[in-house]
Amino acid sequence: MQREIITYPNKRLFISSKRVENFDKDLHKLLDDMYETMIKGCGVGLASIQVNVPLRVFLANIPDENEEQKKEDLFEIINPELKILDDEKIVFNEGCLSIPGFFEDVERYKNVRLEYQDRFGKHKILETSDFLAVVIQHEFDHLNGHLFIEKLSYTKRKAFEKEFKKQQKEKRQRSLGEEAKKSKS
Ligand SMILES: [Zn+2]
């Protein structure tokens, strides 16, 4: 079942999520729903707080070399501990399903190591680089109530706020327009 994604500036996005204690069918349902929601939203990652469930759970699913996003490449990450492996950094153009329509370059670490649990509570280790490492850092931030726009420079952040206000205004006008249409018919 597809779930609703909460969007900026919803205050829930800024809370710190809690560890998963029960690896039960409710968790499996959440993971399955998150996968469906992420794919329908054309995302490469999704944290459970984005569907309004404050648990330390996220998905990462990057496309392969043929640009295909395969389910066999899906990582279901629960209760992760993130370790940065060295000082090397990379820049990727990031977006977020909770901040629709806004993309900006963000600098992050290139190489990371993740200790986490899978949907059955089994402990796992993942060492990775580049795009998957970036997605992991972006999603990991969600667990602690952080969004990628917090990493932008002052000028870029201001540009975002301006763009965001503009979008909100357009949305309001569109819905007012639809209301007007409805009342006419
Ligand atoms: Zn995000």
PDB file of C-alpha atoms and ligand atoms in Angstrom:
ATOM      1  CA  MET A   1       0.000   0.000   0.000  1.00  0.00           C
ATOM      2  CA  GLN A   2       1.331   3.381  -0.997  1.00  0.00           C
ATOM      3  CA  ARG A   3       1.580   5.790   1.950  1.00  0.00           C
ATOM      4  CA  GLU A   4       1.408   9.539   2.025  1.00  0.00           C
ATOM      5  CA  ILE A   5       4.755  11.309   2.117  1.00  0.00           C
ATOM      6  CA  ILE A   6       4.985  14.202   4.537  1.00  0.00           C
ATOM      7  CA  THR A   7       6.715  17.253   3.121  1.00  0.00           C
ATOM      8  CA  TYR A   8       8.716  20.247   4.280  1.00  0.00           C
ATOM      9  CA  PRO A   9       8.045  22.238   6.459  1.00  0.00           C
ATOM     10  CA  ASN A  10       6.132  19.550   8.408  1.00  0.00           C
ATOM     11  CA  LYS A  11       7.680  19.574  11.914  1.00  0.00           C
ATOM     12  CA  ARG A  12       7.642  15.759  12.092  1.00  0.00           C
ATOM     13  CA  LEU A  13      10.544  15.715   9.624  1.00  0.00           C
ATOM     14  CA  PHE A  14      12.737  17.310  12.290  1.00  0.00           C
ATOM     15  CA  ILE A  15      12.241  14.750  15.055  1.00  0.00           C
ATOM     16  CA  SER A  16      14.702  12.026  15.943  1.00  0.00           C
ATOM     17  CA  SER A  17      13.451   8.531  15.140  1.00  0.00           C
ATOM     18  CA  LYS A  18      13.432   5.631  17.628  1.00  0.00           C
ATOM     19  CA  ARG A  19      15.185   2.282  17.351  1.00  0.00           C
ATOM     20  CA  VAL A  20      13.208  -0.696  16.078  1.00  0.00           C
ATOM     21  CA  GLU A  21      12.669  -3.286  18.801  1.00  0.00           C
ATOM     22  CA  ASN A  22      10.217  -5.652  17.124  1.00  0.00           C
ATOM     23  CA  PHE A  23      11.078  -7.295  13.824  1.00  0.00           C
ATOM     24  CA  ASP A  24       7.517  -8.389  13.260  1.00  0.00           C
ATOM     25  CA  LYS A  25       4.899  -8.295  10.541  1.00  0.00           C
ATOM     26  CA  ASP A  26       4.112  -4.634  11.233  1.00  0.00           C
ATOM     27  CA  LEU A  27       7.720  -3.794  10.380  1.00  0.00           C
ATOM     28  CA  HIS A  28       7.548  -5.927   7.223  1.00  0.00           C
ATOM     29  CA  LYS A  29       4.345  -4.171   6.173  1.00  0.00           C
ATOM     30  CA  LEU A  30       6.012  -0.803   6.775  1.00  0.00           C
ATOM     31  CA  LEU A  31       9.019  -1.820   4.632  1.00  0.00           C
ATOM     32  CA  ASP A  32       6.797  -3.125   1.820  1.00  0.00           C
ATOM     33  CA  ASP A  33       4.685   0.032   1.877  1.00  0.00           C
ATOM     34  CA  MET A  34       7.793   2.215   1.924  1.00  0.00           C
ATOM     35  CA  TYR A  35       9.166   0.391  -1.122  1.00  0.00           C
ATOM     36  CA  GLU A  36       5.940   0.941  -3.056  1.00  0.00           C
ATOM     37  CA  THR A  37       5.841   4.588  -1.990  1.00  0.00           C
ATOM     38  CA  MET A  38       9.484   5.175  -2.952  1.00  0.00           C
ATOM     39  CA  ILE A  39       9.118   3.553  -6.387  1.00  0.00           C
ATOM     40  CA  LYS A  40       5.885   5.429  -7.171  1.00  0.00           C
ATOM     41  CA  GLY A  41       7.595   8.650  -6.103  1.00  0.00           C
ATOM     42  CA  CYS A  42      10.631   7.870  -8.327  1.00  0.00           C
ATOM     43  CA  GLY A  43      12.946   8.013  -5.328  1.00  0.00           C
ATOM     44  CA  VAL A  44      16.207   6.154  -4.687  1.00  0.00           C
ATOM     45  CA  GLY A  45      15.796   6.232  -0.928  1.00  0.00           C
ATOM     46  CA  LEU A  46      13.129   6.765   1.699  1.00  0.00           C
ATOM     47  CA  ALA A  47      13.215   7.046   5.483  1.00  0.00           C
ATOM     48  CA  SER A  48      10.235   5.899   7.518  1.00  0.00           C
ATOM     49  CA  ILE A  49       9.723   9.340   9.091  1.00  0.00           C
ATOM     50  CA  GLN A  50       8.861  10.512   5.561  1.00  0.00           C
ATOM     51  CA  VAL A  51       5.749   8.333   5.759  1.00  0.00           C
ATOM     52  CA  ASN A  52       5.201   9.666   9.263  1.00  0.00           C
ATOM     53  CA  VAL A  53       6.593   6.664  11.184  1.00  0.00           C
ATOM     54  CA  PRO A  54       9.448   7.785  13.466  1.00  0.00           C
ATOM     55  CA  LEU A  55      11.524   4.588  13.408  1.00  0.00           C
ATOM     56  CA  ARG A  56      15.199   4.142  12.541  1.00  0.00           C
ATOM     57  CA  VAL A  57      14.395   2.550   9.196  1.00  0.00           C
ATOM     58  CA  PHE A  58      15.281   3.546   5.652  1.00  0.00           C
ATOM     59  CA  LEU A  59      15.511   2.156   2.141  1.00  0.00           C
ATOM     60  CA  ALA A  60      18.247   2.715  -0.434  1.00  0.00           C
ATOM     61  CA  ASN A  61      17.829   1.461  -3.980  1.00  0.00           C
ATOM     62  CA  ILE A  62      20.051   2.974  -6.628  1.00  0.00           C
ATOM     63  CA  PRO A  63      19.814   2.194 -10.344  1.00  0.00           C
ATOM     64  CA  ASP A  64      22.394  -0.155 -11.893  1.00  0.00           C
ATOM     65  CA  GLU A  65      24.716   0.682 -14.801  1.00  0.00           C
ATOM     66  CA  ASN A  66      21.767   0.327 -17.226  1.00  0.00           C
ATOM     67  CA  GLU A  67      19.763   2.885 -15.230  1.00  0.00           C
ATOM     68  CA  GLU A  68      17.440   0.129 -14.032  1.00  0.00           C
ATOM     69  CA  GLN A  69      16.252   0.287 -10.436  1.00  0.00           C
ATOM     70  CA  LYS A  70      16.031  -3.387  -9.505  1.00  0.00           C
ATOM     71  CA  LYS A  71      14.405  -4.705  -6.357  1.00  0.00           C
ATOM     72  CA  GLU A  72      17.313  -7.133  -5.908  1.00  0.00           C
ATOM     73  CA  ASP A  73      19.521  -4.065  -5.331  1.00  0.00           C
ATOM     74  CA  LEU A  74      17.260  -2.809  -2.550  1.00  0.00           C
ATOM     75  CA  PHE A  75      18.747  -2.288   0.906  1.00  0.00           C
ATOM     76  CA  GLU A  76      16.388  -2.341   3.871  1.00  0.00           C
ATOM     77  CA  ILE A  77      18.319  -0.646   6.650  1.00  0.00           C
ATOM     78  CA  ILE A  78      17.225  -0.838  10.274  1.00  0.00           C
ATOM     79  CA  ASN A  79      18.930   0.625  13.373  1.00  0.00           C
ATOM     80  CA  PRO A  80      22.023   1.723  11.429  1.00  0.00           C
ATOM     81  CA  GLU A  81      25.339   2.947  12.814  1.00  0.00           C
ATOM     82  CA  LEU A  82      27.199   5.045  10.251  1.00  0.00           C
ATOM     83  CA  LYS A  83      30.966   5.318  10.094  1.00  0.00           C
ATOM     84  CA  ILE A  84      32.808   7.670   7.764  1.00  0.00           C
ATOM     85  CA  LEU A  85      35.844   5.811   6.424  1.00  0.00           C
ATOM     86  CA  ASP A  86      38.116   8.688   5.342  1.00  0.00           C
ATOM     87  CA  ASP A  87      38.148  12.398   4.487  1.00  0.00           C
ATOM     88  CA  GLU A  88      37.407  12.040   0.791  1.00  0.00           C
ATOM     89  CA  LYS A  89      34.337  13.996  -0.322  1.00  0.00           C
ATOM     90  CA  ILE A  90      32.083  14.039  -3.373  1.00  0.00           C
ATOM     91  CA  VAL A  91      29.362  16.326  -4.671  1.00  0.00           C
ATOM     92  CA  PHE A  92      26.018  15.035  -5.919  1.00  0.00           C
ATOM     93  CA  ASN A  93      22.910  16.861  -7.031  1.00  0.00           C
ATOM     94  CA  GLU A  94      20.407  15.825  -4.361  1.00  0.00           C
ATOM     95  CA  GLY A  95      16.672  15.922  -4.066  1.00  0.00           C
ATOM     96  CA  CYS A  96      14.231  14.618  -1.464  1.00  0.00           C
ATOM     97  CA  LEU A  97      10.710  13.196  -1.753  1.00  0.00           C
ATOM     98  CA  SER A  98       9.809  15.416   1.201  1.00  0.00           C
ATOM     99  CA  ILE A  99      11.006  18.547  -0.643  1.00  0.00           C
ATOM    100  CA  PRO A 100       9.475  17.968  -4.067  1.00  0.00           C
ATOM    101  CA  GLY A 101      10.827  19.840  -7.073  1.00  0.00           C
ATOM    102  CA  PHE A 102      13.997  21.146  -5.451  1.00  0.00           C
ATOM    103  CA  PHE A 103      17.499  19.893  -6.295  1.00  0.00           C
ATOM    104  CA  GLU A 104      20.870  21.204  -5.231  1.00  0.00           C
ATOM    105  CA  ASP A 105      24.501  20.123  -5.103  1.00  0.00           C
ATOM    106  CA  VAL A 106      25.550  18.766  -1.720  1.00  0.00           C
ATOM    107  CA  GLU A 107      28.995  17.695  -0.554  1.00  0.00           C
ATOM    108  CA  ARG A 108      29.224  14.431   1.394  1.00  0.00           C
ATOM    109  CA  TYR A 109      31.727  11.733   2.281  1.00  0.00           C
ATOM    110  CA  LYS A 110      32.653   9.321  -0.479  1.00  0.00           C
ATOM    111  CA  ASN A 111      33.290   6.165   1.558  1.00  0.00           C
ATOM    112  CA  VAL A 112      31.125   4.894   4.381  1.00  0.00           C
ATOM    113  CA  ARG A 113      30.569   1.810   6.466  1.00  0.00           C
ATOM    114  CA  LEU A 114      27.170   0.914   7.810  1.00  0.00           C
ATOM    115  CA  GLU A 115      26.304  -1.602  10.507  1.00  0.00           C
ATOM    116  CA  TYR A 116      22.604  -2.337  10.505  1.00  0.00           C
ATOM    117  CA  GLN A 117      19.909  -4.955  10.896  1.00  0.00           C
ATOM    118  CA  ASP A 118      17.764  -6.447   8.162  1.00  0.00           C
ATOM    119  CA  ARG A 119      13.994  -6.999   8.380  1.00  0.00           C
ATOM    120  CA  PHE A 120      14.551 -10.152  10.434  1.00  0.00           C
ATOM    121  CA  GLY A 121      16.861  -8.455  12.923  1.00  0.00           C
ATOM    122  CA  LYS A 122      19.978 -10.062  11.464  1.00  0.00           C
ATOM    123  CA  HIS A 123      23.129  -7.920  11.856  1.00  0.00           C
ATOM    124  CA  LYS A 124      24.822  -6.849   8.643  1.00  0.00           C
ATOM    125  CA  ILE A 125      27.710  -4.706   7.446  1.00  0.00           C
ATOM    126  CA  LEU A 126      27.847  -2.655   4.278  1.00  0.00           C
ATOM    127  CA  GLU A 127      30.893  -0.791   3.028  1.00  0.00           C
ATOM    128  CA  THR A 128      30.191   1.386   0.034  1.00  0.00           C
ATOM    129  CA  SER A 129      31.164   4.464  -1.969  1.00  0.00           C
ATOM    130  CA  ASP A 130      29.872   7.146  -4.291  1.00  0.00           C
ATOM    131  CA  PHE A 131      26.148   7.394  -5.064  1.00  0.00           C
ATOM    132  CA  LEU A 132      25.006   4.640  -2.676  1.00  0.00           C
ATOM    133  CA  ALA A 133      27.141   6.195   0.076  1.00  0.00           C
ATOM    134  CA  VAL A 134      25.495   9.563  -0.640  1.00  0.00           C
ATOM    135  CA  VAL A 135      21.975   8.086  -0.495  1.00  0.00           C
ATOM    136  CA  ILE A 136      22.844   6.358   2.784  1.00  0.00           C
ATOM    137  CA  GLN A 137      24.116   9.599   4.337  1.00  0.00           C
ATOM    138  CA  HIS A 138      21.025  11.495   3.120  1.00  0.00           C
ATOM    139  CA  GLU A 139      18.655   8.864   4.559  1.00  0.00           C
ATOM    140  CA  PHE A 140      20.664   8.485   7.764  1.00  0.00           C
ATOM    141  CA  ASP A 141      20.256  12.230   8.322  1.00  0.00           C
ATOM    142  CA  HIS A 142      16.463  11.798   8.173  1.00  0.00           C
ATOM    143  CA  LEU A 143      16.659   9.439  11.185  1.00  0.00           C
ATOM    144  CA  ASN A 144      18.108  12.299  13.217  1.00  0.00           C
ATOM    145  CA  GLY A 145      15.661  14.879  11.906  1.00  0.00           C
ATOM    146  CA  HIS A 146      17.966  16.501   9.350  1.00  0.00           C
ATOM    147  CA  LEU A 147      17.237  17.491   5.757  1.00  0.00           C
ATOM    148  CA  PHE A 148      19.732  18.044   2.936  1.00  0.00           C
ATOM    149  CA  ILE A 149      18.813  21.727   2.674  1.00  0.00           C
ATOM    150  CA  GLU A 150      20.496  22.225   6.074  1.00  0.00           C
ATOM    151  CA  LYS A 151      23.812  21.449   4.357  1.00  0.00           C
ATOM    152  CA  LEU A 152      23.461  24.243   1.804  1.00  0.00           C
ATOM    153  CA  SER A 153      25.436  27.455   1.957  1.00  0.00           C
ATOM    154  CA  TYR A 154      23.659  30.545   3.290  1.00  0.00           C
ATOM    155  CA  THR A 155      23.068  31.890  -0.240  1.00  0.00           C
ATOM    156  CA  LYS A 156      21.758  28.582  -1.592  1.00  0.00           C
ATOM    157  CA  ARG A 157      19.532  28.136   1.450  1.00  0.00           C
ATOM    158  CA  LYS A 158      18.081  31.610   0.884  1.00  0.00           C
ATOM    159  CA  ALA A 159      17.480  30.728  -2.780  1.00  0.00           C
ATOM    160  CA  PHE A 160      15.676  27.588  -1.632  1.00  0.00           C
ATOM    161  CA  GLU A 161      13.432  29.486   0.792  1.00  0.00           C
ATOM    162  CA  LYS A 162      12.558  31.939  -1.977  1.00  0.00           C
ATOM    163  CA  GLU A 163      11.813  29.156  -4.478  1.00  0.00           C
ATOM    164  CA  PHE A 164       9.813  27.283  -1.824  1.00  0.00           C
ATOM    165  CA  LYS A 165       7.651  30.323  -1.036  1.00  0.00           C
ATOM    166  CA  LYS A 166       7.055  30.837  -4.756  1.00  0.00           C
ATOM    167  CA  GLN A 167       5.969  27.207  -5.180  1.00  0.00           C
ATOM    168  CA  GLN A 168       3.634  27.407  -2.173  1.00  0.00           C
ATOM    169  CA  LYS A 169       2.041  30.542  -3.626  1.00  0.00           C
ATOM    170  CA  GLU A 170       1.568  28.890  -7.029  1.00  0.00           C
ATOM    171  CA  LYS A 171       0.055  25.833  -5.364  1.00  0.00           C
ATOM    172  CA  ARG A 172      -2.391  28.027  -3.434  1.00  0.00           C
ATOM    173  CA  GLN A 173      -3.362  29.869  -6.603  1.00  0.00           C
ATOM    174  CA  ARG A 174      -3.835  26.591  -8.495  1.00  0.00           C
ATOM    175  CA  SER A 175      -6.083  25.168  -5.805  1.00  0.00           C
ATOM    176  CA  LEU A 176      -8.034  28.429  -5.677  1.00  0.00           C
ATOM    177  CA  GLY A 177      -8.413  28.193  -9.468  1.00  0.00           C
ATOM    178  CA  GLU A 178      -9.686  24.634  -9.145  1.00  0.00           C
ATOM    179  CA  GLU A 179     -12.103  25.690  -6.439  1.00  0.00           C
ATOM    180  CA  ALA A 180     -13.418  28.425  -8.768  1.00  0.00           C
ATOM    181  CA  LYS A 181     -13.808  25.901 -11.598  1.00  0.00           C
ATOM    182  CA  LYS A 182     -15.630  23.497  -9.281  1.00  0.00           C
ATOM    183  CA  SER A 183     -18.043  26.132  -8.076  1.00  0.00           C
ATOM    184  CA  LYS A 184     -18.842  27.068 -11.668  1.00  0.00           C
ATOM    185  CA  SER A 185     -19.675  23.519 -12.772  1.00  0.00           C
TER     186      SER A 185
HETATM  187 ZN    ZN B   1      15.151  12.881   1.815  1.00  0.00          ZN
END
